Amino acid sequence: MGDDIAIRVEHLSKSYDAAGGASARIYVLSDINLCISRGEFHVFLGWSGCGKSTLLNIIAGFVEKTEGHVLVGGMEVEKPGRERGVVFQNADAALFPWITVRRNVEYGLRINGTPKRARDEIVNRCIKLVGLEEHEKKYPDELSGGMKQRVQIARSIANDSEILIMDEPFGALDAQTRRLMQNEVIDIWQKTRKTILFVTHDIHEAVYLGQRISILSRAPNATIIRSMDVPSPYPRRLAQGRLPSLIQEIQGLFDVEYEI
Ligand SMILES: Nc1ncnc2c1ncn2[C@@H]1O[C@H](COP(=O)(O)OP(=O)(O)OP(=O)(O)O)[C@@H](O)[C@H]1O
Ligand SMILES: [Mg+2]
């Protein structure tokens, strides 16, 4: 049974020293509990500043937790690992500007000494998967925002990361490109069956993408106030079936949050 669990988070909290050297500690995250199955598309939804990036960064191994457990494949997370590929909101900071698209995708494989023939084959497949065949010789500053995000996704898949951690990856894109990228991520997820952790503050994006959605309360002491399945096949139409009422229900949870 444990084998089906990709990520387990138990009683996770994260605190920082209060500003000005006061002795109190500020809890950003408090008692987060989660269980994410292998191959699940899990979306975290929460208002700005509630601690979404902090949560993903703890799971990715970039930020240390204060209390609790984060288990990936049954092992406590202590540092970043190849099985967890991260797609950052700011692609400019995540890509190497002095090497081509192809070299960026290939980077991890070179580092770990994958032989050239295997490397070429993997890189070709990943570049094709994200539709960048025509652009593989370009440098990052010659790409649009959506293309840069595709390079990050291709890189994670080339590294054979089982888990894709995506922190508001499409936040900076225009509405059309954003929808295109959302469809592409669904397509890649269906082809590769990766476990995806996706953060957004956009209810519509969450409902369009997520197999399961976890909703965070506001900081401080943010915790998961609700997790829900989205019982709708892909591709989805937000105006159809049970989705409009689901969107309304989530909106209602946020409105209540604001009144507190
Ligand atoms: N190193 C730090 N020291 C103190 N406080 C921090 C630190 N890093 C983050 N915080 C605080 O943690 C809270 C959550 O930040 P986080 O970036 O995780 O939020 P978020 O939900 O990702 O926000 P956004 O939607 O704007 O990206 C904020 O109040 C932030 O000020
Ligand atoms: Mg953030």
Coordinates of C-alpha atoms and ligand atoms in Angstrom, one line a residue:
M1 CA 0.0 0.0 0.0
G2 CA 2.8 2.4 1.0
D3 CA 4.1 2.0 -2.5
D4 CA 1.3 4.0 -4.0
I5 CA 2.1 7.0 -1.9
A6 CA 4.5 9.5 -3.5
I7 CA 4.5 12.2 -0.7
R8 CA 3.4 12.1 2.8
V9 CA 3.4 15.2 5.0
E10 CA 2.6 14.9 8.7
H11 CA 2.1 17.7 11.2
L12 CA 4.4 20.0 9.2
S13 CA 5.0 23.5 10.5
K14 CA 7.3 26.3 9.6
S15 CA 8.1 29.2 11.8
Y16 CA 10.4 32.2 11.6
D17 CA 11.8 34.5 14.3
A18 CA 9.6 37.5 14.7
A19 CA 11.1 40.6 13.2
G20 CA 13.0 42.9 15.6
G21 CA 14.4 40.1 17.7
A22 CA 11.3 39.5 19.7
S23 CA 11.3 36.1 21.3
A24 CA 8.0 35.0 19.7
R25 CA 8.1 32.9 16.6
I26 CA 5.8 33.5 13.7
Y27 CA 4.3 30.3 12.3
V28 CA 3.8 30.6 8.5
L29 CA 2.6 27.0 8.1
S30 CA 1.0 25.1 10.9
D31 CA 0.1 21.4 11.2
I32 CA 0.0 20.6 7.5
N33 CA -1.1 17.0 6.8
L34 CA -1.1 15.5 3.3
C35 CA -1.0 12.3 1.4
I36 CA -0.3 12.4 -2.3
S37 CA -0.6 9.3 -4.4
R38 CA 1.8 8.4 -7.2
G39 CA 0.7 9.9 -10.5
E40 CA -1.7 12.3 -8.8
F41 CA -2.2 15.9 -10.1
H42 CA -2.4 17.8 -6.9
V43 CA -3.1 21.5 -6.8
F44 CA -2.5 23.8 -3.8
L45 CA -4.7 26.9 -3.8
G46 CA -4.3 29.8 -1.6
W47 CA -4.2 33.6 -1.5
S48 CA -1.0 35.5 -2.0
G49 CA 1.4 35.3 0.9
C50 CA -0.2 32.3 2.7
G51 CA 2.8 30.1 2.5
K52 CA 2.4 28.1 -0.8
S53 CA 6.0 28.6 -1.9
T54 CA 7.2 27.8 1.5
L55 CA 5.3 24.5 1.5
L56 CA 6.6 23.6 -2.0
N57 CA 10.1 24.6 -1.1
I58 CA 10.1 22.4 2.0
I59 CA 8.9 19.5 -0.1
A60 CA 11.5 20.3 -2.8
G61 CA 14.2 20.4 -0.1
F62 CA 15.2 24.0 -0.5
V63 CA 13.8 25.2 2.8
E64 CA 14.1 23.5 6.2
K65 CA 11.0 22.6 8.1
T66 CA 10.5 23.5 11.7
E67 CA 8.4 20.5 12.9
G68 CA 6.8 17.4 11.5
H69 CA 7.7 15.1 8.6
V70 CA 7.9 15.2 4.9
L71 CA 8.4 11.8 3.3
V72 CA 9.1 11.3 -0.4
G73 CA 9.1 7.6 -1.4
G74 CA 9.1 6.8 2.3
M75 CA 12.3 8.8 3.0
E76 CA 12.5 12.0 5.0
V77 CA 13.3 15.0 2.8
E78 CA 16.6 16.6 3.8
K79 CA 17.8 18.2 0.6
P80 CA 16.8 18.6 -3.0
G81 CA 16.8 15.4 -5.1
R82 CA 16.7 14.5 -8.7
E83 CA 13.3 12.7 -8.3
R84 CA 11.8 16.1 -7.5
G85 CA 12.0 18.5 -10.5
V86 CA 11.1 22.1 -9.9
V87 CA 9.5 24.5 -12.3
F88 CA 9.9 28.0 -10.9
Q89 CA 7.7 31.0 -11.5
N90 CA 10.7 33.0 -12.6
A91 CA 12.2 31.1 -15.5
D92 CA 14.9 33.7 -16.1
A93 CA 16.4 32.8 -12.8
A94 CA 16.0 29.1 -13.4
L95 CA 17.6 28.7 -16.9
F96 CA 21.3 29.2 -17.8
P97 CA 21.3 32.2 -20.2
W98 CA 24.7 31.3 -21.8
I99 CA 23.7 27.9 -23.2
T100 CA 21.0 26.9 -25.7
V101 CA 17.6 25.4 -25.1
R102 CA 19.0 22.0 -25.9
R103 CA 21.9 22.4 -23.5
N104 CA 19.6 23.6 -20.7
V105 CA 17.4 20.5 -21.1
E106 CA 20.5 18.3 -21.3
Y107 CA 22.3 19.8 -18.3
G108 CA 21.4 17.3 -15.6
L109 CA 22.2 14.4 -17.9
R110 CA 25.7 15.7 -18.6
I111 CA 26.3 16.3 -14.9
N112 CA 25.5 12.7 -14.0
G113 CA 27.5 11.3 -17.0
T114 CA 24.8 9.9 -19.1
P115 CA 26.5 8.6 -22.3
K116 CA 26.0 10.7 -25.4
R117 CA 23.7 8.4 -27.4
A118 CA 21.3 7.9 -24.5
R119 CA 21.4 11.6 -23.7
D120 CA 20.6 12.6 -27.3
E121 CA 17.7 10.2 -27.3
I122 CA 16.2 11.5 -24.0
V123 CA 16.7 15.1 -24.9
N124 CA 15.1 14.7 -28.4
R125 CA 12.1 13.0 -26.7
C126 CA 11.7 15.7 -24.1
I127 CA 12.1 18.6 -26.4
K128 CA 9.4 17.0 -28.7
L129 CA 7.1 16.4 -25.7
V130 CA 7.1 20.2 -25.0
G131 CA 7.0 21.2 -28.7
L132 CA 10.3 23.0 -28.8
E133 CA 11.9 21.2 -31.7
E134 CA 12.1 24.4 -33.8
H135 CA 13.7 26.3 -31.0
E136 CA 16.3 24.0 -29.5
K137 CA 19.2 26.1 -30.8
K138 CA 18.0 29.3 -29.4
Y139 CA 19.2 30.9 -26.1
P140 CA 16.8 31.6 -23.3
D141 CA 16.6 35.3 -24.0
E142 CA 15.4 34.6 -27.5
L143 CA 12.3 32.7 -26.1
S144 CA 8.8 33.8 -25.0
G145 CA 7.7 33.3 -21.4
G146 CA 5.7 30.2 -22.3
M147 CA 8.7 28.7 -24.2
K148 CA 10.9 29.3 -21.2
Q149 CA 8.5 27.4 -19.0
R150 CA 8.5 24.6 -21.5
V151 CA 12.3 24.4 -21.2
Q152 CA 12.0 24.0 -17.4
I153 CA 9.4 21.3 -17.8
A154 CA 11.5 19.5 -20.4
R155 CA 14.5 19.6 -18.2
S156 CA 12.7 18.1 -15.2
I157 CA 11.3 15.3 -17.4
A158 CA 14.8 14.7 -19.0
N159 CA 16.1 14.3 -15.5
D160 CA 13.4 11.6 -15.0
S161 CA 12.0 13.4 -12.0
E162 CA 9.1 11.4 -10.8
I163 CA 7.6 14.4 -9.2
L164 CA 7.1 17.8 -10.9
I165 CA 6.8 20.7 -8.4
M166 CA 5.4 23.7 -10.1
D167 CA 5.2 27.0 -8.3
E168 CA 2.7 29.3 -10.1
P169 CA 4.5 28.5 -13.3
F170 CA 2.1 30.3 -15.6
G171 CA 1.5 33.4 -13.4
A172 CA 3.4 35.7 -15.7
L173 CA 1.7 34.5 -19.0
D174 CA -1.1 36.1 -20.9
A175 CA -4.5 34.3 -20.7
Q176 CA -4.2 32.5 -24.1
T177 CA -0.7 31.3 -23.6
R178 CA -1.7 30.2 -20.1
R179 CA -4.5 28.1 -21.3
L180 CA -2.2 26.6 -23.9
M181 CA 0.3 25.7 -21.3
Q182 CA -2.3 24.3 -19.0
N183 CA -3.4 22.0 -21.7
E184 CA 0.1 21.0 -22.4
V185 CA 0.8 20.1 -18.8
I186 CA -2.3 17.9 -18.7
D187 CA -1.1 16.3 -21.9
I188 CA 2.4 15.7 -20.5
W189 CA 0.9 14.4 -17.2
Q190 CA -1.3 11.9 -19.1
K191 CA 1.6 10.7 -21.2
T192 CA 4.2 10.4 -18.4
R193 CA 2.0 9.8 -15.3
K194 CA 4.3 12.0 -13.2
T195 CA 3.1 13.1 -9.8
I196 CA 2.5 16.9 -10.1
L197 CA 2.3 19.4 -7.3
F198 CA 1.0 22.7 -8.7
V199 CA 0.5 25.9 -6.8
T200 CA -1.8 28.7 -7.9
H201 CA -3.9 31.4 -6.4
D202 CA -6.4 31.2 -9.3
I203 CA -9.5 29.1 -8.5
H204 CA -10.3 28.5 -12.2
E205 CA -6.8 27.3 -12.9
A206 CA -7.0 24.9 -9.9
V207 CA -10.3 23.5 -11.0
Y208 CA -9.2 23.2 -14.7
L209 CA -6.1 21.2 -13.7
G210 CA -6.4 19.4 -10.4
Q211 CA -7.4 15.9 -9.8
R212 CA -7.3 16.9 -6.2
I213 CA -7.2 20.4 -4.7
S214 CA -5.9 21.4 -1.3
I215 CA -7.0 24.8 -0.1
L216 CA -4.8 26.7 2.3
S217 CA -6.0 29.2 4.8
R218 CA -4.4 32.6 5.1
A219 CA -1.1 33.2 7.0
P220 CA -0.1 33.2 9.7
N221 CA -0.7 29.6 10.8
A222 CA -1.8 28.6 7.4
T223 CA -3.1 25.1 7.2
I224 CA -5.1 23.0 4.7
I225 CA -8.7 23.8 5.4
R226 CA -10.1 21.5 2.8
S227 CA -9.0 18.9 0.3
M228 CA -11.3 17.9 -2.5
D229 CA -11.4 15.6 -5.5
V230 CA -12.5 17.1 -8.8
P231 CA -14.6 14.4 -10.2
S232 CA -14.4 15.4 -13.9
P233 CA -12.5 13.9 -16.8
Y234 CA -10.1 15.9 -19.0
P235 CA -10.2 18.0 -21.1
R236 CA -12.5 20.0 -18.9
R237 CA -15.0 22.8 -19.5
L238 CA -15.4 25.0 -16.5
A239 CA -18.9 25.9 -17.5
Q240 CA -20.1 22.3 -17.6
G241 CA -21.3 19.6 -15.2
R242 CA -20.4 20.0 -11.6
L243 CA -17.6 22.4 -12.1
P244 CA -19.5 25.7 -11.8
S245 CA -20.9 24.7 -8.4
L246 CA -17.5 23.5 -7.3
I247 CA -15.9 26.8 -8.3
Q248 CA -18.7 28.6 -6.3
E249 CA -18.1 26.3 -3.3
I250 CA -14.4 27.1 -3.3
Q251 CA -15.1 30.8 -3.7
G252 CA -17.3 30.6 -0.7
L253 CA -14.5 29.1 1.4
F254 CA -12.3 32.0 0.5
D255 CA -15.0 34.5 1.3
V256 CA -15.4 33.0 4.7
E257 CA -11.7 33.2 5.2
Y258 CA -11.7 36.9 4.5
E259 CA -14.4 37.6 7.1
I260 CA -12.4 36.1 10.0
Ligands
LIG1 N1 13.0 33.7 5.2 C1 11.9 34.2 5.7 N2 11.9 34.8 6.9 C2 10.8 35.3 7.4 N3 9.5 35.2 6.9 C3 9.5 34.6 5.7 C4 10.6 34.0 5.0 N4 10.3 33.5 3.9 C5 8.9 33.6 3.8 N5 8.4 34.3 4.8 C6 7.0 34.7 5.1 O1 6.2 33.5 4.9 C7 5.0 33.9 4.4 C8 4.6 33.0 3.2 O2 5.5 33.3 2.1 P1 5.4 32.4 0.8 O3 6.3 33.0 -0.2 O4 5.5 31.0 1.1 O5 3.9 32.8 0.3 P2 3.1 32.4 -1.0 O6 1.8 31.9 -0.7 O7 4.0 31.7 -1.9 O8 2.9 33.9 -1.6 P3 2.7 34.3 -3.2 O9 1.3 33.9 -3.6 O10 2.8 35.8 -3.1 O11 3.8 33.7 -4.0 C9 5.0 35.4 4.1 O12 4.4 36.1 5.1 C10 6.5 35.7 4.1 O13 6.8 37.0 4.6
MG2 MG 4.8 32.0 -3.8

